[in-house]
Amino acid sequence: MKFRIFAYCAPLVFMAACSQTTQTKSTSAIPQLQKQGTATQMIVDGKPFLMLAAELHNSSASSLEYLKPIWPRLVAMHINTVLTPVYWELMEPEEGKFDFSLVDGQIREAGGNHLRLVLLWFGSWKNGMSSYIPVWVKTNQDRFPRVQDKDGKGVEILSTFSAANRDADARAYTALMRHIKQVDTEHTVIMMQVENEVGVLGDSRDRSEAANKAFAEQVPKELMDHLQQRGDELYPDLHKLWQGAGGKTAGTWEDIFGKGPATDEIFMAWNYARYLDQVTAAGKAEDPLPMITNVWLSGPDRKPGDWPSGCPEAHVMDVWQAGAPHIDAYAPDIYSPNFAQVAEEFHRAGNPLLIVETSVQTADVNVFYALGQHGATSFSPFAIDSLGMPRGGGEMTPPEKLPLTGSYEIVSQLAPLILEHMGKGTMAGVLLAGDDPPQTIALGNYKLELSRPRLRRPAPPPAAAPAAATAAAVVPPVPPVPPGAPQTQERSSALIISMGPDEYLVAGSGGVSITFSPNSPGPPMAGIAYVEEGTFTNGQWVAGRRLNGDENGQGKNVRMGGFGNNGRIQRVKLYRYH
Ligand code: DGJ
């Protein structure tokens, strides 16, 4: 037994120092993003760091008292990074007078709980609107102009066409970054999000005089150069719009992209990008942390203005990349069921995939896909502080009973391996929902077919006493499905790591079965030598049960989601025969 563990587990041993939960902080290295193959890693304290994150409700960070009981709960959920807002209105209640007590309190409490922070700068905009700007900005419309509608009426959205707006925001953000640099010597804060889901709501563009003037001007040369450099690598819709309008290399916005809301959106995207870039650059000059911004997703049957027009949607991300070189990533807020499609769309054109907001209800499933398939830099369900809170009040569900905790626990164990494999083509993720057909992926030396087990519905009661069965007619009993077993879940996911020529690690959520067939020269059939479940303890594989019966269909496949192997890591050793 000992020999087996040594012989087969050696490749699974990795440095305990890589562990996500036992990191010690240093005052030296500034957190940064670093490419690894097709993925981008967060480097914290000089080491790759998998952001198993979660975001608080919008107003939670306005009271340190309110936050007190939340920190230990987050730790118990295996979260290592918390996304939490900094409010311009509370940080600069009077012009030029800053109050950093909320920021300091969060850094102190998070640091004390060995958590990292991503601070969300709720500056000029939050979900398109300017609800978090200080009262001295809100009440001085002449100095701080707003977006105007077609009738010339202002709306509660600061206009991008104002240096006063931009500079006031940049001054506050600069002060924030200077302060963080001074107080946060241990880099509890590892990243900043600049603004939140920016864009014009209610119309496709700002109709103020300044905006109309800019709209009639030539498209800036930097953007035209970028379009020409990217050419047919541009997002298809953008490329089509430009080419459809004649593919010109100079002209006004309508000359270049034609007339209509899509052009208005591109125009706003450019102007938001320029504004945010200057705020971001000013902040980075004080403290060069990675800085990102997030995206309220567009959708079919809607138009710019239904979503914030100008937000860095996938279809205008090229425009943002040209206009905002200081922004490190555009992070989609994925609440829609087409999680995989959105992740795909934002993991292109050099954009690192950071999921900074997603539905907390499906996060326990989607996390395996996001990390496995994309090597996502971060994964972060929104509204974590109310997860487990019963409607109408009452006791919170203990963290250990939450499905998200189970998934994060597993992913924490796998974190060093995920970091090692991300971006290299040796790891995959699959999402399956409802009656989706099986998916086949090629990974390592095998093709893997992943499917959701069919739901077993109770058979109708027999009408009469069954006739005596002959021995030949006796069907083996169907193993019972435990009550509440994940076979009944609508969605399942799997994360698979190819560990060597004939070896895989699999984990996931919900019911999934995996069959293997060869994808490389050699004997034509694949058999399962064995499957074992286990855990990584201090970076070392510790085998549990050996699964070779009903648990894997007597050696036919690997199954997750039943037989007590839900939420476990399984190690699969294959062999070939003819
Ligand atoms: C997306 C925003 O970015 C969050 O701040 C929050 O408002 C959520 N939507 C609410 O679903």
Coordinates of C-alpha atoms and ligand atoms in Angstrom, one line a residue:
M1 CA 0.0 0.0 0.0
K2 CA 2.8 2.4 1.0
F3 CA 4.7 1.5 -2.2
R4 CA 1.6 2.2 -4.3
I5 CA 1.2 5.6 -2.8
F6 CA 4.8 6.4 -3.3
A7 CA 5.0 5.0 -6.8
Y8 CA 1.9 6.6 -8.2
C9 CA 1.7 9.7 -6.2
A10 CA 5.1 11.1 -6.8
P11 CA 3.9 13.2 -9.8
L12 CA 1.2 14.6 -7.6
V13 CA 3.5 16.0 -5.0
F14 CA 4.0 19.6 -5.2
M15 CA 5.4 22.3 -3.0
A16 CA 3.3 22.9 0.1
A17 CA 4.6 26.4 -0.2
C18 CA 2.3 26.9 -3.2
S19 CA -0.7 26.4 -1.0
Q20 CA -3.2 29.2 -1.3
T21 CA -4.2 29.2 2.3
T22 CA -0.8 29.1 4.0
Q23 CA 0.8 32.0 2.2
T24 CA 2.9 34.4 4.2
K25 CA 2.9 38.0 3.0
S26 CA 6.0 40.0 2.2
T27 CA 6.5 43.7 1.8
S28 CA 8.3 43.3 -1.5
A29 CA 6.6 42.2 -4.7
I30 CA 3.8 44.2 -6.0
P31 CA 0.9 42.0 -7.2
Q32 CA 0.8 41.7 -10.9
L33 CA -0.7 39.8 -13.8
Q34 CA 1.5 37.4 -15.7
K35 CA 0.7 35.3 -18.8
Q36 CA 1.1 31.6 -18.8
G37 CA 0.2 30.2 -22.2
T38 CA -3.3 31.1 -23.0
A39 CA -4.1 32.0 -19.4
T40 CA -3.2 34.9 -17.1
Q41 CA -2.1 34.4 -13.6
M42 CA -2.3 36.7 -10.6
I43 CA 1.1 36.9 -9.0
V44 CA 0.9 37.7 -5.3
D45 CA 4.0 37.8 -3.0
G46 CA 6.0 36.6 -6.0
K47 CA 3.9 33.4 -6.5
P48 CA 1.0 32.4 -8.7
F49 CA -2.3 32.9 -6.8
L50 CA -5.7 31.5 -7.7
M51 CA -8.3 34.1 -6.8
L52 CA -11.1 32.1 -5.2
A53 CA -13.1 35.2 -4.6
A54 CA -16.5 36.6 -3.8
E55 CA -18.1 40.0 -3.9
L56 CA -20.0 41.7 -1.1
H57 CA -23.3 43.4 -1.5
N58 CA -23.0 47.0 -2.7
S59 CA -23.4 48.7 0.6
S60 CA -21.9 46.2 3.0
A61 CA -18.6 48.0 3.1
S62 CA -20.1 51.3 4.4
S63 CA -20.1 49.8 7.9
L64 CA -17.2 48.0 9.5
E65 CA -19.5 46.9 12.2
Y66 CA -21.8 45.2 9.7
L67 CA -18.8 43.4 8.2
K68 CA -17.5 42.0 11.4
P69 CA -19.3 38.7 11.5
I70 CA -18.9 38.3 7.7
W71 CA -15.1 37.9 7.6
P72 CA -14.9 34.6 9.4
R73 CA -17.8 33.2 7.4
L74 CA -15.9 34.0 4.2
V75 CA -12.8 32.2 5.5
A76 CA -15.0 29.2 6.4
M77 CA -16.2 29.1 2.8
H78 CA -12.6 28.7 1.5
I79 CA -12.7 32.2 -0.1
N80 CA -9.3 33.8 -0.3
T81 CA -10.1 37.1 -1.9
V82 CA -13.0 39.6 -1.2
L83 CA -14.3 42.1 -3.7
T84 CA -15.5 45.1 -1.8
P85 CA -16.4 48.7 -2.7
V86 CA -14.8 52.0 -1.8
Y87 CA -17.4 54.8 -2.1
W88 CA -16.3 58.1 -3.4
E89 CA -19.0 59.9 -1.5
L90 CA -17.8 58.5 1.9
M91 CA -14.1 58.8 1.1
E92 CA -14.3 62.5 0.0
P93 CA -17.3 63.9 1.8
E94 CA -15.9 67.4 1.3
E95 CA -13.8 68.3 -1.6
G96 CA -10.2 67.6 -0.9
K97 CA -10.9 66.2 2.6
F98 CA -10.4 62.4 2.6
D99 CA -11.6 59.9 5.1
F100 CA -9.9 56.5 4.6
S101 CA -11.3 54.9 7.7
L102 CA -13.5 52.4 5.9
V103 CA -10.6 51.4 3.6
D104 CA -8.2 51.1 6.5
G105 CA -10.7 49.0 8.5
Q106 CA -11.2 46.6 5.5
I107 CA -7.5 46.2 5.0
R108 CA -7.0 45.5 8.7
E109 CA -9.9 43.0 9.0
A110 CA -9.2 41.2 5.7
G111 CA -5.5 41.0 6.5
G112 CA -6.2 39.7 9.9
N113 CA -8.3 37.0 8.4
H114 CA -5.6 36.1 5.8
L115 CA -7.9 37.3 3.0
R116 CA -6.9 39.5 0.1
L117 CA -8.9 42.3 -1.3
V118 CA -10.0 43.7 -4.6
L119 CA -11.3 47.2 -4.0
L120 CA -14.0 48.4 -6.3
W121 CA -13.8 52.1 -6.9
F122 CA -17.4 53.3 -7.0
G123 CA -16.4 56.7 -8.4
S124 CA -18.1 58.5 -11.2
W125 CA -20.3 55.5 -12.1
K126 CA -21.9 52.4 -10.6
N127 CA -24.1 50.4 -12.9
G128 CA -24.1 53.3 -15.3
M129 CA -25.5 55.7 -12.8
S130 CA -23.7 58.2 -10.7
S131 CA -25.3 57.3 -7.4
Y132 CA -22.0 57.1 -5.4
I133 CA -20.6 60.5 -6.3
P134 CA -20.2 62.9 -3.4
V135 CA -23.1 65.3 -2.7
W136 CA -20.8 68.3 -3.5
V137 CA -20.5 66.8 -7.0
K138 CA -24.2 65.8 -7.3
T139 CA -25.4 69.2 -6.4
N140 CA -23.1 71.2 -8.7
Q141 CA -24.4 70.4 -12.2
D142 CA -22.8 73.4 -13.8
R143 CA -19.3 72.4 -12.7
F144 CA -19.9 68.6 -13.0
P145 CA -22.1 68.2 -16.2
R146 CA -24.3 65.2 -16.8
V147 CA -25.4 63.1 -19.7
Q148 CA -28.3 64.8 -21.4
D149 CA -31.2 63.2 -23.1
K150 CA -32.7 64.1 -26.5
D151 CA -34.8 66.9 -24.9
G152 CA -31.8 68.5 -23.3
K153 CA -32.7 67.2 -19.8
G154 CA -29.9 66.0 -17.5
V155 CA -29.9 62.4 -16.1
E156 CA -28.1 61.2 -13.0
I157 CA -25.1 60.1 -15.0
L158 CA -21.9 62.2 -15.1
S159 CA -20.9 63.0 -18.6
T160 CA -17.6 61.7 -20.0
F161 CA -17.3 64.9 -22.0
S162 CA -16.1 66.9 -19.0
A163 CA -12.5 67.3 -17.9
A164 CA -13.9 68.6 -14.5
N165 CA -15.7 65.3 -13.9
R166 CA -12.7 63.2 -15.0
D167 CA -10.2 65.3 -13.0
A168 CA -12.3 65.3 -9.8
D169 CA -12.6 61.5 -10.0
A170 CA -8.9 61.1 -10.9
R171 CA -7.9 63.3 -7.9
A172 CA -9.9 61.2 -5.5
Y173 CA -8.7 57.9 -7.0
T174 CA -5.1 59.1 -6.9
A175 CA -5.5 59.9 -3.2
L176 CA -6.9 56.5 -2.6
M177 CA -4.0 54.7 -4.4
R178 CA -1.5 56.9 -2.6
H179 CA -3.0 55.9 0.7
I180 CA -3.2 52.2 -0.1
K181 CA 0.5 52.3 -1.1
Q182 CA 1.3 53.9 2.3
V183 CA -0.7 51.7 4.6
D184 CA -0.9 48.4 2.8
T185 CA 2.7 47.3 2.9
E186 CA 1.7 43.6 2.9
H187 CA -0.4 43.9 -0.2
T188 CA -3.7 42.8 1.2
V189 CA -5.1 44.8 -1.7
I190 CA -4.1 42.9 -4.8
M191 CA -6.2 44.5 -7.5
M192 CA -8.4 47.5 -8.2
Q193 CA -11.6 47.7 -10.2
V194 CA -12.0 51.1 -11.7
E195 CA -15.7 52.2 -11.6
N196 CA -18.5 49.7 -12.0
E197 CA -20.4 48.7 -15.2
V198 CA -20.1 52.1 -16.9
G199 CA -22.2 53.4 -19.8
V200 CA -25.2 55.5 -20.7
L201 CA -28.6 54.0 -19.7
G202 CA -31.8 54.9 -21.3
D203 CA -30.3 56.1 -24.6
S204 CA -27.6 54.9 -27.0
R205 CA -25.4 58.0 -26.3
D206 CA -25.0 61.2 -24.4
R207 CA -26.8 64.0 -26.3
S208 CA -25.2 67.0 -24.5
E209 CA -23.7 69.8 -26.6
A210 CA -20.2 68.7 -25.8
A211 CA -21.1 65.1 -26.8
N212 CA -22.8 66.2 -30.1
K213 CA -19.7 68.2 -30.9
A214 CA -17.4 65.3 -30.4
F215 CA -19.7 63.0 -32.3
A216 CA -19.4 65.2 -35.4
E217 CA -15.6 65.1 -35.2
Q218 CA -13.2 62.7 -36.9
V219 CA -12.7 59.3 -35.2
P220 CA -9.4 59.6 -33.4
K221 CA -6.3 58.3 -35.2
E222 CA -5.4 56.0 -32.4
L223 CA -8.7 54.1 -32.8
M224 CA -8.4 54.1 -36.6
D225 CA -4.8 52.7 -36.4
H226 CA -6.0 50.0 -34.0
L227 CA -8.8 48.9 -36.3
Q228 CA -6.4 48.6 -39.2
Q229 CA -3.8 46.8 -37.1
R230 CA -6.3 44.2 -35.9
G231 CA -8.1 43.9 -39.2
D232 CA -10.1 40.7 -39.4
E233 CA -9.0 39.8 -35.9
L234 CA -11.5 42.4 -34.6
Y235 CA -14.6 41.2 -33.0
P236 CA -16.7 40.0 -36.0
D237 CA -19.6 42.4 -35.4
L238 CA -17.3 45.4 -35.1
H239 CA -15.4 44.4 -38.2
K240 CA -18.6 43.9 -40.1
L241 CA -20.0 47.3 -39.1
W242 CA -16.8 49.0 -40.2
Q243 CA -16.5 47.1 -43.5
G244 CA -20.2 47.5 -44.1
A245 CA -19.8 51.3 -44.0
G246 CA -17.0 51.0 -46.6
G247 CA -14.0 50.2 -44.5
K248 CA -12.7 53.8 -44.6
T249 CA -9.6 54.8 -42.8
A250 CA -10.7 58.3 -41.8
G251 CA -13.9 60.1 -41.2
T252 CA -16.5 60.9 -38.6
W253 CA -18.1 58.2 -36.4
E254 CA -21.0 57.8 -38.8
D255 CA -18.7 57.8 -41.8
I256 CA -16.7 55.0 -40.3
F257 CA -19.4 52.9 -38.8
G258 CA -22.7 54.0 -40.3
K259 CA -25.7 55.6 -38.7
G260 CA -27.5 54.0 -35.7
P261 CA -27.3 52.9 -32.1
A262 CA -24.3 50.5 -32.7
T263 CA -22.2 53.5 -33.8
D264 CA -23.4 55.6 -30.8
E265 CA -22.3 52.7 -28.6
I266 CA -18.8 52.6 -30.2
F267 CA -18.6 56.3 -29.8
M268 CA -19.5 56.0 -26.1
A269 CA -17.1 53.1 -25.6
W270 CA -14.3 55.2 -26.9
N271 CA -15.1 58.1 -24.6
Y272 CA -15.7 56.0 -21.5
A273 CA -12.4 54.2 -22.3
R274 CA -10.5 57.5 -22.5
Y275 CA -12.0 58.8 -19.2
L276 CA -11.3 55.6 -17.3
D277 CA -7.9 55.3 -18.8
Q278 CA -6.9 58.7 -17.4
V279 CA -8.3 57.9 -13.9
T280 CA -6.6 54.5 -14.0
A281 CA -3.3 55.9 -15.2
A282 CA -3.4 58.5 -12.4
G283 CA -4.0 55.8 -9.8
K284 CA -1.3 53.5 -11.2
A285 CA 1.2 56.3 -11.0
E286 CA 0.8 56.1 -7.2
D287 CA 0.5 52.3 -6.9
P288 CA 0.8 50.1 -10.0
L289 CA -1.6 47.4 -8.9
P290 CA -3.5 45.5 -11.7
M291 CA -6.6 47.5 -12.5
I292 CA -9.6 46.2 -14.3
T293 CA -13.2 47.2 -15.1
N294 CA -16.3 45.2 -15.2
V295 CA -19.1 44.7 -17.7
W296 CA -22.9 44.6 -17.6
L297 CA -23.6 42.2 -20.4
S298 CA -25.6 43.1 -23.5
G299 CA -28.2 40.6 -24.7
P300 CA -30.3 39.6 -27.6
D301 CA -33.6 41.6 -28.3
R302 CA -32.1 44.6 -26.5
K303 CA -30.3 47.7 -27.6
P304 CA -27.5 49.9 -26.4
G305 CA -29.0 52.0 -23.6
D306 CA -30.9 48.9 -22.3
W307 CA -27.5 47.8 -21.2
P308 CA -25.1 50.7 -20.4
S309 CA -24.1 51.9 -23.8
G310 CA -20.3 52.1 -24.1
C311 CA -19.7 49.5 -21.4
P312 CA -16.8 47.2 -22.6
E313 CA -19.0 44.6 -24.1
A314 CA -17.2 41.8 -26.1
H315 CA -18.3 43.6 -29.3
V316 CA -16.6 46.9 -28.4
M317 CA -13.7 45.5 -26.4
D318 CA -11.4 46.3 -29.3
V319 CA -12.4 49.9 -29.0
W320 CA -11.6 49.9 -25.2
Q321 CA -8.3 48.2 -25.8
A322 CA -7.3 51.0 -28.1
G323 CA -8.6 53.8 -25.8
A324 CA -7.6 52.5 -22.4
P325 CA -4.1 50.9 -22.5
H326 CA -3.8 51.2 -18.7
I327 CA -6.7 48.9 -18.0
D328 CA -5.5 45.3 -17.6
A329 CA -8.7 43.4 -18.2
Y330 CA -12.4 43.7 -19.0
A331 CA -14.3 41.4 -16.7
P332 CA -17.8 40.1 -17.5
D333 CA -20.5 40.0 -14.8
I334 CA -22.0 36.7 -15.8
Y335 CA -25.5 36.2 -14.5
S336 CA -27.0 34.6 -17.6
P337 CA -27.2 30.9 -18.2
N338 CA -24.9 31.1 -21.3
F339 CA -21.9 31.2 -18.9
A340 CA -19.6 29.2 -21.2
Q341 CA -20.4 31.4 -24.2
V342 CA -19.7 34.6 -22.3
A343 CA -16.5 33.3 -20.9
E344 CA -15.3 32.4 -24.4
E345 CA -16.2 35.8 -25.7
F346 CA -14.2 37.6 -23.1
H347 CA -11.2 35.3 -23.3
R348 CA -10.0 36.7 -26.6
A349 CA -7.8 39.4 -28.0
G350 CA -5.3 39.1 -25.2
N351 CA -8.0 39.9 -22.5
P352 CA -7.3 37.9 -19.4
L353 CA -10.5 36.1 -18.2
L354 CA -11.5 37.4 -14.8
I355 CA -14.9 36.7 -13.5
V356 CA -15.6 39.3 -10.9
E357 CA -19.3 38.8 -10.6
T358 CA -21.5 35.8 -11.3
S359 CA -24.6 34.3 -9.8
V360 CA -24.0 32.9 -6.4
Q361 CA -26.7 30.3 -7.1
T362 CA -24.7 28.6 -9.9
A363 CA -21.2 29.4 -8.8
D364 CA -20.6 26.0 -7.1
V365 CA -21.0 24.5 -10.6
N366 CA -19.5 27.1 -12.9
V367 CA -16.3 27.5 -10.9
F368 CA -15.0 24.1 -12.2
Y369 CA -15.7 25.1 -15.8
A370 CA -14.2 28.6 -15.5
L371 CA -11.0 27.4 -14.0
G372 CA -10.7 24.1 -15.9
Q373 CA -11.6 25.4 -19.4
H374 CA -10.2 28.9 -19.3
G375 CA -7.7 29.0 -16.4
A376 CA -9.7 32.0 -15.2
T377 CA -7.6 34.4 -13.2
S378 CA -10.4 34.9 -10.7
F379 CA -13.8 33.6 -9.9
S380 CA -16.2 35.6 -7.8
P381 CA -19.9 35.1 -7.0
F382 CA -21.8 38.3 -6.1
A383 CA -23.7 39.0 -2.9
I384 CA -21.7 36.5 -0.8
D385 CA -22.8 38.0 2.5
S386 CA -26.4 36.9 2.1
L387 CA -25.6 33.4 0.9
G388 CA -27.3 31.1 3.3
M389 CA -29.6 33.8 4.7
P390 CA -33.2 32.4 4.8
R391 CA -35.9 34.5 3.2
G392 CA -37.8 36.3 5.9
G393 CA -34.9 36.0 8.4
G394 CA -33.8 33.3 10.8
E395 CA -30.5 31.4 11.3
M396 CA -27.9 31.6 8.5
T397 CA -27.0 28.2 6.9
P398 CA -23.6 27.2 8.3
P399 CA -20.9 27.7 5.7
E400 CA -20.0 24.1 5.7
K401 CA -23.5 23.2 4.4
L402 CA -23.3 25.5 1.4
P403 CA -22.6 23.9 -2.0
L404 CA -20.3 26.8 -2.8
T405 CA -18.1 25.9 0.2
G406 CA -17.8 22.3 -1.0
S407 CA -16.7 23.4 -4.5
Y408 CA -14.3 26.0 -3.2
E409 CA -12.8 23.5 -0.8
I410 CA -12.1 21.1 -3.6
V411 CA -10.7 23.8 -5.8
S412 CA -8.5 25.0 -3.0
Q413 CA -7.0 21.6 -2.8
L414 CA -6.4 21.6 -6.5
A415 CA -5.2 25.2 -6.7
P416 CA -1.5 24.5 -7.0
L417 CA -2.2 22.0 -9.8
I418 CA -4.7 24.4 -11.5
L419 CA -2.1 27.1 -11.4
E420 CA 0.6 24.8 -12.8
H421 CA -1.6 23.6 -15.7
M422 CA -3.6 26.7 -16.6
G423 CA -3.0 28.0 -20.1
K424 CA -1.0 25.0 -21.2
G425 CA -3.7 22.8 -22.8
T426 CA -3.4 20.1 -20.2
M427 CA -6.6 21.0 -18.3
A428 CA -10.2 21.3 -19.4
G429 CA -13.6 22.2 -18.1
V430 CA -17.0 21.1 -19.2
L431 CA -20.5 22.4 -18.4
L432 CA -23.6 20.4 -19.0
A433 CA -27.1 21.5 -18.4
G434 CA -30.5 19.8 -18.6
D435 CA -30.7 17.3 -21.4
D436 CA -27.6 18.5 -23.1
P437 CA -26.0 15.9 -25.4
P438 CA -22.7 14.5 -24.3
Q439 CA -19.6 16.6 -25.0
T440 CA -16.3 15.1 -26.3
I441 CA -13.0 16.7 -25.6
A442 CA -9.5 15.7 -26.5
L443 CA -7.1 15.9 -23.6
G444 CA -3.7 14.2 -23.4
N445 CA -3.7 10.8 -25.0
Y446 CA -7.4 10.2 -24.8
K447 CA -10.7 11.5 -25.9
L448 CA -13.2 12.0 -23.1
E449 CA -16.9 11.9 -23.5
L450 CA -18.8 13.6 -20.7
S451 CA -22.5 13.2 -20.2
R452 CA -25.1 13.8 -17.5
P453 CA -26.5 10.6 -16.1
R454 CA -30.2 10.1 -17.1
L455 CA -32.6 10.9 -14.3
R456 CA -34.1 7.9 -12.8
R457 CA -37.8 8.5 -12.4
P458 CA -39.7 6.2 -10.1
A459 CA -41.4 3.4 -12.0
P460 CA -45.2 3.3 -12.0
P461 CA -46.6 1.0 -9.4
P462 CA -47.4 -2.5 -10.7
A463 CA -51.1 -3.0 -11.5
A464 CA -51.1 -6.5 -10.2
A465 CA -48.9 -8.9 -8.3
P466 CA -45.9 -9.6 -10.6
A467 CA -45.7 -13.0 -12.2
A468 CA -42.9 -15.1 -10.9
A469 CA -39.8 -14.0 -12.7
T470 CA -37.5 -16.5 -14.4
A471 CA -33.9 -16.2 -13.6
A472 CA -33.1 -14.9 -17.0
A473 CA -35.5 -12.0 -16.6
V474 CA -34.1 -10.8 -13.3
V475 CA -32.6 -7.3 -13.9
P476 CA -29.8 -6.3 -11.5
P477 CA -31.2 -3.8 -9.0
V478 CA -30.7 -0.1 -9.9
P479 CA -28.5 1.4 -7.2
P480 CA -30.5 3.8 -5.1
V481 CA -30.1 7.5 -5.7
P482 CA -29.8 9.2 -2.4
P483 CA -32.4 11.9 -1.6
G484 CA -31.3 15.2 -2.9
A485 CA -28.4 13.7 -4.9
P486 CA -27.0 16.0 -7.6
Q487 CA -28.4 13.8 -10.4
T488 CA -31.5 16.0 -10.1
Q489 CA -29.4 19.2 -10.5
E490 CA -30.0 21.1 -13.7
R491 CA -26.4 21.8 -14.2
S492 CA -23.2 19.7 -13.9
S493 CA -19.6 20.6 -14.4
A494 CA -16.2 18.9 -14.5
L495 CA -12.6 20.0 -14.3
I496 CA -10.1 17.6 -15.7
I497 CA -6.4 17.7 -15.5
S498 CA -4.2 15.5 -17.6
M499 CA -1.4 14.4 -15.2
G500 CA 0.6 12.2 -17.5
P501 CA 0.3 9.8 -20.4
D502 CA -2.5 7.6 -18.9
E503 CA -3.6 9.6 -15.8
Y504 CA -6.2 12.2 -15.0
L505 CA -7.6 14.0 -12.1
V506 CA -11.3 14.9 -12.2
A507 CA -13.5 17.0 -9.9
G508 CA -16.7 18.8 -10.4
S509 CA -20.3 19.4 -9.3
G510 CA -23.5 17.6 -10.1
G511 CA -23.8 14.3 -12.0
V512 CA -21.3 13.6 -14.8
S513 CA -20.0 10.4 -16.2
I514 CA -16.8 10.3 -18.3
T515 CA -15.8 7.6 -20.8
F516 CA -12.3 7.4 -22.3
S517 CA -11.1 6.4 -25.7
P518 CA -7.6 6.5 -27.1
N519 CA -6.5 9.5 -29.1
S520 CA -2.9 8.5 -29.7
P521 CA -1.0 5.6 -31.4
G522 CA -1.1 2.3 -29.6
P523 CA -3.7 -0.4 -28.7
P524 CA -7.2 0.8 -29.8
M525 CA -9.1 0.4 -26.6
A526 CA -8.9 2.2 -23.3
G527 CA -9.6 0.5 -20.0
I528 CA -9.7 1.9 -16.5
A529 CA -6.9 0.4 -14.5
Y530 CA -8.4 2.0 -11.4
V531 CA -10.1 5.0 -10.0
E532 CA -9.4 6.2 -6.6
E533 CA -10.9 9.1 -4.7
G534 CA -8.8 11.2 -2.4
T535 CA -7.7 14.5 -1.2
F536 CA -4.6 16.7 -1.4
T537 CA -3.3 17.2 2.1
N538 CA -0.3 19.6 2.3
G539 CA 0.1 19.2 -1.4
Q540 CA 0.2 15.4 -1.3
W541 CA -2.3 13.0 -2.7
V542 CA -3.9 10.9 0.0
A543 CA -5.9 8.1 -1.5
G544 CA -9.3 7.2 -0.1
R545 CA -11.6 4.5 -1.5
R546 CA -10.6 2.5 -4.6
L547 CA -13.7 2.7 -6.9
N548 CA -14.1 -0.2 -9.2
G549 CA -17.7 -1.4 -8.8
D550 CA -21.1 0.4 -9.3
E551 CA -19.2 3.6 -8.7
N552 CA -17.6 3.4 -12.1
G553 CA -20.0 1.0 -13.8
Q554 CA -17.6 -1.9 -13.2
G555 CA -14.7 -0.1 -14.9
K556 CA -16.7 1.5 -17.7
N557 CA -16.5 5.1 -16.8
V558 CA -15.7 7.7 -14.1
R559 CA -18.8 8.9 -12.3
M560 CA -19.3 12.0 -10.3
G561 CA -22.5 12.8 -8.4
G562 CA -23.5 9.5 -6.8
F563 CA -22.4 6.7 -4.6
G564 CA -20.9 9.1 -2.1
N565 CA -18.4 10.4 -4.6
N566 CA -20.1 13.7 -5.1
G567 CA -17.7 16.6 -4.4
R568 CA -14.6 14.4 -4.3
I569 CA -11.5 14.5 -6.4
Q570 CA -11.0 11.3 -8.4
R571 CA -7.7 10.0 -9.8
V572 CA -8.0 7.8 -12.9
K573 CA -5.4 5.5 -14.2
L574 CA -6.0 4.1 -17.7
Y575 CA -4.5 1.4 -19.7
R576 CA -4.8 0.3 -23.4
Y577 CA -5.8 -3.1 -24.8
H578 CA -6.9 -4.7 -28.1
Ligands
DGJ1 C1 -24.1 44.1 -11.1 C2 -23.4 45.2 -10.4 O1 -22.1 45.3 -10.8 C3 -23.4 44.9 -8.9 O2 -22.8 46.0 -8.2 C4 -24.8 44.7 -8.5 O3 -25.5 45.8 -8.7 C5 -25.4 43.5 -9.2 N1 -25.4 43.8 -10.6 C6 -26.8 43.2 -8.8 O4 -27.3 42.1 -9.4

